[in-house]
Amino acid sequence: MKYLIYILVILVFLVFTIDLYALNLVSDSYYRVKGIQIFNFNISEKQLDSYLADIKKKGFNTIFVRVFHNKNDRYHFNINSTASSGVYFKTNQVYVIKDILRPLLIKAKKYNLKVFAWMATRSLDALKESYNLDKTFKIDNLNRSGYGVNLFNNNVFSKIIALFKDLAMYDIDGILIQDDFILKIDESASIEAKKRFFVDRGFTINNNTINNKDISKAFTDWKINQMRYFLNKIIWSVKLIDPSIKIAINIYYETPYKPNKAKKWYAQSLSSFKSIDVDYFAYMSYHIQMAKELNCSFLDVLNIVNKSIRDMTKIIKPTKRIIAKFQIKDFHNKEYIEKKELNKLCYLINNYDEISYTLLPFENIKDLEYNCY
């Protein structure tokens, strides 16, 4: 017995003393994701079994399910609740609307469907209500409200870590980190962030110095490194509980297409994230949104998506770790796209070696008419 205790002490010592970046908990057992991202189960709970069976019949192997709830979200299964925010899994950190994850996992495994829990971070209303929005700098004479909660607040980040640990207690196959895991260009003006930046880089950051070119660049680079640190902590909190859980993170279309802008606007960098234990990179190639924002044609968007995926394949190996995400309908008016558009997008990724894909937003059984074949 004493030898067993001795071994356990050594293991605990190693966990807490070895550099987090020195160990690798990423498994090399990647598979090609053929998935759908479920924004809302707009069905009854009694219909779930047959719905999952239909998903499998259509050739999908993975579902990404929203497990958080913000005030403008619709309730899964039309659950009757007065709560404006919360989550759909058991936790003591925020309000639990209902634990839909456990019964979902039981049914999904019947059909050999992998389940990724899609989880928010900075934009979770339950956190914003308790901790308020991050403070911002005045840039180009504009002073906006913060986008999400302040990650540099230890209480906030501890809450986020605790939520991900509770998720990891479920028999899930993976976690998709929402696209709110960013720091916008004018964020991180909190006392905690400014102090940490001064200690790390020796610069004072405020409304005057933020517009200095050299200091602004140093601040951007520093934020990218901080996001890498925060993400690594989240990943480790999950994989120390269950190393088999895959971590996917949403990647903005600008990140591979205009990497310098993505660094400045979102503090998001592929090369930075690649150096830690991210399993899948979910590239948000939303062609309708891209066409509107870039004021370009569908053909132009195809070329942008093609270039972005090609550039990603040079960085991410094996290429099945890249998940191309395609819209099947407009996020705003909910109108379906023409199937020929989806076919062209699917044909594009099939030119690459085993690129994964996910279609969205899925809500109704009718959505299953859309797939990449």
mmCIF file of N, CA, C and O in Angstrom, residues 227-296:
data_model
loop_
_atom_site.group_PDB
_atom_site.id
_atom_site.type_symbol
_atom_site.label_atom_id
_atom_site.label_comp_id
_atom_site.label_asym_id
_atom_site.label_seq_id
_atom_site.Cartn_x
_atom_site.Cartn_y
_atom_site.Cartn_z
ATOM 1 N N MET A 227 -4.526 34.279 -25.079
ATOM 2 C CA MET A 227 -5.617 33.403 -25.511
ATOM 3 C C MET A 227 -5.127 31.968 -25.670
ATOM 4 O O MET A 227 -5.850 31.013 -25.370
ATOM 5 N N ARG A 228 -3.902 31.826 -26.114
ATOM 6 C CA ARG A 228 -3.291 30.498 -26.199
ATOM 7 C C ARG A 228 -3.186 29.892 -24.799
ATOM 8 O O ARG A 228 -3.488 28.702 -24.596
ATOM 9 N N TYR A 229 -2.779 30.692 -23.843
ATOM 10 C CA TYR A 229 -2.664 30.234 -22.455
ATOM 11 C C TYR A 229 -4.031 29.838 -21.896
ATOM 12 O O TYR A 229 -4.194 28.762 -21.297
ATOM 13 N N PHE A 230 -5.034 30.703 -22.085
ATOM 14 C CA PHE A 230 -6.378 30.422 -21.580
ATOM 15 C C PHE A 230 -6.946 29.150 -22.203
ATOM 16 O O PHE A 230 -7.524 28.306 -21.516
ATOM 17 N N LEU A 231 -6.787 29.020 -23.522
ATOM 18 C CA LEU A 231 -7.309 27.846 -24.205
ATOM 19 C C LEU A 231 -6.619 26.575 -23.718
ATOM 20 O O LEU A 231 -7.261 25.542 -23.524
ATOM 21 N N ASN A 232 -5.316 26.659 -23.525
ATOM 22 C CA ASN A 232 -4.576 25.502 -23.052
ATOM 23 C C ASN A 232 -5.058 25.061 -21.667
ATOM 24 O O ASN A 232 -5.163 23.869 -21.375
ATOM 25 N N LYS A 233 -5.387 26.038 -20.820
ATOM 26 C CA LYS A 233 -5.898 25.717 -19.483
ATOM 27 C C LYS A 233 -7.261 25.011 -19.571
ATOM 28 O O LYS A 233 -7.533 24.062 -18.825
ATOM 29 N N ILE A 234 -8.112 25.481 -20.496
ATOM 30 C CA ILE A 234 -9.418 24.845 -20.681
ATOM 31 C C ILE A 234 -9.233 23.408 -21.156
ATOM 32 O O ILE A 234 -9.857 22.473 -20.636
ATOM 33 N N ILE A 235 -8.365 23.233 -22.152
ATOM 34 C CA ILE A 235 -8.127 21.896 -22.707
ATOM 35 C C ILE A 235 -7.609 20.952 -21.627
ATOM 36 O O ILE A 235 -8.076 19.815 -21.507
ATOM 37 N N TRP A 236 -6.665 21.424 -20.843
ATOM 38 C CA TRP A 236 -6.094 20.577 -19.797
ATOM 39 C C TRP A 236 -7.119 20.230 -18.734
ATOM 40 O O TRP A 236 -7.129 19.120 -18.208
ATOM 41 N N SER A 237 -7.978 21.160 -18.401
ATOM 42 C CA SER A 237 -8.996 20.881 -17.388
ATOM 43 C C SER A 237 -9.924 19.767 -17.849
ATOM 44 O O SER A 237 -10.419 18.977 -17.033
ATOM 45 N N VAL A 238 -10.163 19.705 -19.151
ATOM 46 C CA VAL A 238 -11.016 18.661 -19.724
ATOM 47 C C VAL A 238 -10.270 17.338 -19.829
ATOM 48 O O VAL A 238 -10.740 16.290 -19.384
ATOM 49 N N LYS A 239 -9.066 17.386 -20.391
ATOM 50 C CA LYS A 239 -8.354 16.139 -20.719
ATOM 51 C C LYS A 239 -7.724 15.465 -19.504
ATOM 52 O O LYS A 239 -7.425 14.271 -19.555
ATOM 53 N N LEU A 240 -7.553 16.188 -18.424
ATOM 54 C CA LEU A 240 -7.124 15.532 -17.194
ATOM 55 C C LEU A 240 -8.245 14.671 -16.608
ATOM 56 O O LEU A 240 -8.000 13.732 -15.858
ATOM 57 N N ILE A 241 -9.478 15.016 -16.955
ATOM 58 C CA ILE A 241 -10.625 14.206 -16.543
ATOM 59 C C ILE A 241 -10.849 13.063 -17.530
ATOM 60 O O ILE A 241 -11.043 11.912 -17.147
ATOM 61 N N ASP A 242 -10.816 13.391 -18.834
ATOM 62 C CA ASP A 242 -11.016 12.364 -19.863
ATOM 63 C C ASP A 242 -10.167 12.717 -21.089
ATOM 64 O O ASP A 242 -10.572 13.542 -21.910
ATOM 65 N N PRO A 243 -8.997 12.097 -21.227
ATOM 66 C CA PRO A 243 -8.093 12.417 -22.343
ATOM 67 C C PRO A 243 -8.665 12.094 -23.722
ATOM 68 O O PRO A 243 -8.161 12.587 -24.730
ATOM 69 N N SER A 244 -9.714 11.287 -23.764
ATOM 70 C CA SER A 244 -10.276 10.898 -25.064
ATOM 71 C C SER A 244 -11.174 11.969 -25.669
ATOM 72 O O SER A 244 -11.525 11.898 -26.851
ATOM 73 N N ILE A 245 -11.580 12.951 -24.870
ATOM 74 C CA ILE A 245 -12.468 14.003 -25.377
ATOM 75 C C ILE A 245 -11.720 14.878 -26.380
ATOM 76 O O ILE A 245 -10.646 15.396 -26.082
ATOM 77 N N LYS A 246 -12.300 15.030 -27.560
ATOM 78 C CA LYS A 246 -11.707 15.870 -28.591
ATOM 79 C C LYS A 246 -12.131 17.329 -28.379
ATOM 80 O O LYS A 246 -13.283 17.608 -28.051
ATOM 81 N N ILE A 247 -11.196 18.240 -28.586
ATOM 82 C CA ILE A 247 -11.481 19.671 -28.469
ATOM 83 C C ILE A 247 -11.467 20.300 -29.851
ATOM 84 O O ILE A 247 -10.475 20.221 -30.580
ATOM 85 N N ALA A 248 -12.586 20.899 -30.215
ATOM 86 C CA ALA A 248 -12.689 21.654 -31.464
ATOM 87 C C ALA A 248 -12.919 23.114 -31.124
ATOM 88 O O ALA A 248 -13.577 23.431 -30.129
ATOM 89 N N ILE A 249 -12.373 24.007 -31.936
ATOM 90 C CA ILE A 249 -12.579 25.436 -31.706
ATOM 91 C C ILE A 249 -13.009 26.106 -32.993
ATOM 92 O O ILE A 249 -12.498 25.789 -34.080
ATOM 93 N N ASN A 250 -13.983 27.006 -32.878
ATOM 94 C CA ASN A 250 -14.453 27.747 -34.045
ATOM 95 C C ASN A 250 -13.396 28.740 -34.517
ATOM 96 O O ASN A 250 -12.830 29.481 -33.707
ATOM 97 N N ILE A 251 -13.158 28.737 -35.814
ATOM 98 C CA ILE A 251 -12.172 29.617 -36.435
ATOM 99 C C ILE A 251 -12.883 30.566 -37.391
ATOM 100 O O ILE A 251 -13.624 30.135 -38.283
ATOM 101 N N TYR A 252 -12.667 31.852 -37.245
ATOM 102 C CA TYR A 252 -13.279 32.845 -38.125
ATOM 103 C C TYR A 252 -12.728 32.728 -39.547
ATOM 104 O O TYR A 252 -11.579 32.307 -39.733
ATOM 105 N N TYR A 253 -13.548 33.124 -40.525
ATOM 106 C CA TYR A 253 -13.077 32.992 -41.910
ATOM 107 C C TYR A 253 -11.884 33.895 -42.186
ATOM 108 O O TYR A 253 -11.045 33.607 -43.036
ATOM 109 N N GLU A 254 -11.771 34.993 -41.428
ATOM 110 C CA GLU A 254 -10.615 35.879 -41.619
ATOM 111 C C GLU A 254 -9.301 35.246 -41.147
ATOM 112 O O GLU A 254 -8.233 35.639 -41.598
ATOM 113 N N THR A 255 -9.392 34.295 -40.237
ATOM 114 C CA THR A 255 -8.180 33.769 -39.602
ATOM 115 C C THR A 255 -7.223 33.119 -40.598
ATOM 116 O O THR A 255 -6.029 33.417 -40.575
ATOM 117 N N PRO A 256 -7.705 32.253 -41.515
ATOM 118 C CA PRO A 256 -6.790 31.767 -42.555
ATOM 119 C C PRO A 256 -6.711 32.702 -43.761
ATOM 120 O O PRO A 256 -5.694 32.723 -44.463
ATOM 121 N N TYR A 257 -7.780 33.478 -44.003
ATOM 122 C CA TYR A 257 -7.842 34.318 -45.205
ATOM 123 C C TYR A 257 -7.067 35.621 -45.038
ATOM 124 O O TYR A 257 -6.308 36.029 -45.923
ATOM 125 N N LYS A 258 -7.260 36.286 -43.924
ATOM 126 C CA LYS A 258 -6.555 37.539 -43.610
ATOM 127 C C LYS A 258 -5.979 37.414 -42.200
ATOM 128 O O LYS A 258 -6.481 38.022 -41.247
ATOM 129 N N PRO A 259 -4.939 36.609 -42.027
ATOM 130 C CA PRO A 259 -4.450 36.288 -40.677
ATOM 131 C C PRO A 259 -4.053 37.491 -39.839
ATOM 132 O O PRO A 259 -4.287 37.509 -38.630
ATOM 133 N N ASN A 260 -3.468 38.521 -40.452
ATOM 134 C CA ASN A 260 -3.072 39.702 -39.669
ATOM 135 C C ASN A 260 -4.283 40.458 -39.133
ATOM 136 O O ASN A 260 -4.258 40.979 -38.013
ATOM 137 N N LYS A 261 -5.344 40.517 -39.950
ATOM 138 C CA LYS A 261 -6.569 41.172 -39.486
ATOM 139 C C LYS A 261 -7.223 40.369 -38.371
ATOM 140 O O LYS A 261 -7.738 40.935 -37.401
ATOM 141 N N ALA A 262 -7.219 39.044 -38.504
ATOM 142 C CA ALA A 262 -7.817 38.193 -37.474
ATOM 143 C C ALA A 262 -7.078 38.350 -36.149
ATOM 144 O O ALA A 262 -7.691 38.357 -35.078
ATOM 145 N N LYS A 263 -5.760 38.475 -36.229
ATOM 146 C CA LYS A 263 -4.978 38.685 -35.007
ATOM 147 C C LYS A 263 -5.369 39.994 -34.342
ATOM 148 O O LYS A 263 -5.530 40.071 -33.118
ATOM 149 N N LYS A 264 -5.526 41.025 -35.154
ATOM 150 C CA LYS A 264 -5.831 42.348 -34.620
ATOM 151 C C LYS A 264 -7.277 42.446 -34.142
ATOM 152 O O LYS A 264 -7.565 43.006 -33.086
ATOM 153 N N TRP A 265 -8.213 41.893 -34.929
ATOM 154 C CA TRP A 265 -9.635 42.016 -34.602
ATOM 155 C C TRP A 265 -10.079 41.063 -33.498
ATOM 156 O O TRP A 265 -10.903 41.416 -32.662
ATOM 157 N N TYR A 266 -9.539 39.835 -33.517
ATOM 158 C CA TYR A 266 -10.048 38.795 -32.623
ATOM 159 C C TYR A 266 -9.005 38.190 -31.688
ATOM 160 O O TYR A 266 -9.356 37.380 -30.823
ATOM 161 N N ALA A 267 -7.734 38.535 -31.862
ATOM 162 C CA ALA A 267 -6.644 37.868 -31.135
ATOM 163 C C ALA A 267 -6.695 36.362 -31.382
ATOM 164 O O ALA A 267 -6.489 35.548 -30.485
ATOM 165 N N GLN A 268 -6.989 36.014 -32.641
ATOM 166 C CA GLN A 268 -7.078 34.606 -33.026
ATOM 167 C C GLN A 268 -6.014 34.288 -34.065
ATOM 168 O O GLN A 268 -5.884 34.981 -35.068
ATOM 169 N N SER A 269 -5.262 33.215 -33.811
ATOM 170 C CA SER A 269 -4.157 32.830 -34.689
ATOM 171 C C SER A 269 -4.083 31.318 -34.798
ATOM 172 O O SER A 269 -4.012 30.616 -33.791
ATOM 173 N N LEU A 270 -4.113 30.815 -36.038
ATOM 174 C CA LEU A 270 -4.019 29.376 -36.261
ATOM 175 C C LEU A 270 -2.704 28.809 -35.742
ATOM 176 O O LEU A 270 -2.675 27.776 -35.066
ATOM 177 N N SER A 271 -1.613 29.482 -36.068
ATOM 178 C CA SER A 271 -0.300 28.977 -35.675
ATOM 179 C C SER A 271 -0.156 28.947 -34.157
ATOM 180 O O SER A 271 0.496 28.057 -33.602
ATOM 181 N N SER A 272 -0.777 29.903 -33.467
ATOM 182 C CA SER A 272 -0.713 29.934 -32.009
ATOM 183 C C SER A 272 -1.488 28.758 -31.417
ATOM 184 O O SER A 272 -1.004 28.051 -30.528
ATOM 185 N N PHE A 273 -2.703 28.531 -31.913
ATOM 186 C CA PHE A 273 -3.522 27.435 -31.403
ATOM 187 C C PHE A 273 -2.949 26.076 -31.773
ATOM 188 O O PHE A 273 -3.122 25.102 -31.048
ATOM 189 N N LYS A 274 -2.278 26.019 -32.921
ATOM 190 C CA LYS A 274 -1.723 24.747 -33.377
ATOM 191 C C LYS A 274 -0.655 24.226 -32.410
ATOM 192 O O LYS A 274 -0.419 23.020 -32.314
ATOM 193 N N SER A 275 -0.023 25.123 -31.677
ATOM 194 C CA SER A 275 1.073 24.732 -30.794
ATOM 195 C C SER A 275 0.584 24.106 -29.489
ATOM 196 O O SER A 275 1.381 23.671 -28.675
ATOM 197 N N ILE A 276 -0.745 24.090 -29.281
ATOM 198 C CA ILE A 276 -1.295 23.432 -28.094
ATOM 199 C C ILE A 276 -2.238 22.316 -28.549
ATOM 200 O O ILE A 276 -2.346 22.023 -29.731
ATOM 201 N N ASP A 277 -2.934 21.709 -27.569
ATOM 202 C CA ASP A 277 -3.636 20.457 -27.846
ATOM 203 C C ASP A 277 -5.044 20.623 -28.413
ATOM 204 O O ASP A 277 -6.007 20.018 -27.914
ATOM 205 N N VAL A 278 -5.195 21.403 -29.470
ATOM 206 C CA VAL A 278 -6.473 21.509 -30.168
ATOM 207 C C VAL A 278 -6.570 20.338 -31.145
ATOM 208 O O VAL A 278 -5.647 20.091 -31.923
ATOM 209 N N ASP A 279 -7.687 19.628 -31.109
ATOM 210 C CA ASP A 279 -7.851 18.467 -31.990
ATOM 211 C C ASP A 279 -8.413 18.849 -33.352
ATOM 212 O O ASP A 279 -7.931 18.391 -34.385
ATOM 213 N N TYR A 280 -9.469 19.683 -33.342
ATOM 214 C CA TYR A 280 -10.140 20.052 -34.595
ATOM 215 C C TYR A 280 -10.277 21.573 -34.701
ATOM 216 O O TYR A 280 -10.523 22.258 -33.701
ATOM 217 N N PHE A 281 -10.136 22.068 -35.921
ATOM 218 C CA PHE A 281 -10.276 23.492 -36.212
ATOM 219 C C PHE A 281 -11.514 23.673 -37.089
ATOM 220 O O PHE A 281 -11.514 23.285 -38.263
ATOM 221 N N ALA A 282 -12.579 24.227 -36.493
ATOM 222 C CA ALA A 282 -13.865 24.352 -37.170
ATOM 223 C C ALA A 282 -13.934 25.685 -37.910
ATOM 224 O O ALA A 282 -14.251 26.724 -37.325
ATOM 225 N N TYR A 283 -13.611 25.633 -39.205
ATOM 226 C CA TYR A 283 -13.500 26.828 -40.042
ATOM 227 C C TYR A 283 -14.891 27.295 -40.473
ATOM 228 O O TYR A 283 -15.585 26.614 -41.216
ATOM 229 N N MET A 284 -15.284 28.481 -39.995
ATOM 230 C CA MET A 284 -16.629 29.001 -40.242
ATOM 231 C C MET A 284 -16.722 29.633 -41.631
ATOM 232 O O MET A 284 -16.745 30.853 -41.788
ATOM 233 N N SER A 285 -16.805 28.767 -42.641
ATOM 234 C CA SER A 285 -16.867 29.236 -44.032
ATOM 235 C C SER A 285 -18.322 29.459 -44.422
ATOM 236 O O SER A 285 -18.872 28.767 -45.284
ATOM 237 N N TYR A 286 -18.936 30.445 -43.764
ATOM 238 C CA TYR A 286 -20.351 30.742 -43.956
ATOM 239 C C TYR A 286 -20.510 31.625 -45.197
ATOM 240 O O TYR A 286 -20.348 32.861 -45.119
ATOM 241 N N HIS A 287 -20.828 31.029 -46.322
ATOM 242 C CA HIS A 287 -20.743 31.735 -47.600
ATOM 243 C C HIS A 287 -21.731 32.895 -47.719
ATOM 244 O O HIS A 287 -21.420 33.915 -48.345
ATOM 245 N N ILE A 288 -22.911 32.765 -47.107
ATOM 246 C CA ILE A 288 -23.886 33.857 -47.174
ATOM 247 C C ILE A 288 -23.366 35.058 -46.385
ATOM 248 O O ILE A 288 -23.379 36.200 -46.872
ATOM 249 N N GLN A 289 -22.907 34.804 -45.196
ATOM 250 C CA GLN A 289 -22.349 35.871 -44.356
ATOM 251 C C GLN A 289 -21.126 36.506 -45.012
ATOM 252 O O GLN A 289 -20.984 37.739 -45.028
ATOM 253 N N MET A 290 -20.253 35.684 -45.576
ATOM 254 C CA MET A 290 -19.045 36.194 -46.212
ATOM 255 C C MET A 290 -19.380 37.079 -47.409
ATOM 256 O O MET A 290 -18.776 38.143 -47.594
ATOM 257 N N ALA A 291 -20.333 36.645 -48.225
ATOM 258 C CA ALA A 291 -20.718 37.423 -49.411
ATOM 259 C C ALA A 291 -21.258 38.798 -49.023
ATOM 260 O O ALA A 291 -20.964 39.802 -49.673
ATOM 261 N N LYS A 292 -22.016 38.841 -47.923
ATOM 262 C CA LYS A 292 -22.581 40.115 -47.472
ATOM 263 C C LYS A 292 -21.499 41.029 -46.910
ATOM 264 O O LYS A 292 -21.434 42.213 -47.236
ATOM 265 N N GLU A 293 -20.634 40.471 -46.073
ATOM 266 C CA GLU A 293 -19.610 41.287 -45.429
ATOM 267 C C GLU A 293 -18.546 41.759 -46.406
ATOM 268 O O GLU A 293 -18.018 42.872 -46.270
ATOM 269 N N LEU A 294 -18.215 40.927 -47.381
ATOM 270 C CA LEU A 294 -17.160 41.265 -48.339
ATOM 271 C C LEU A 294 -17.716 41.867 -49.626
ATOM 272 O O LEU A 294 -16.950 42.243 -50.507
ATOM 273 N N ASN A 295 -19.061 41.923 -49.697
ATOM 274 C CA ASN A 295 -19.730 42.482 -50.880
ATOM 275 C C ASN A 295 -19.210 41.816 -52.163
ATOM 276 O O ASN A 295 -18.749 42.486 -53.095
ATOM 277 N N CYS A 296 -19.292 40.503 -52.181
ATOM 278 C CA CYS A 296 -18.780 39.765 -53.331
ATOM 279 C C CYS A 296 -19.761 38.666 -53.744
ATOM 280 O O CYS A 296 -20.756 38.406 -53.064
#
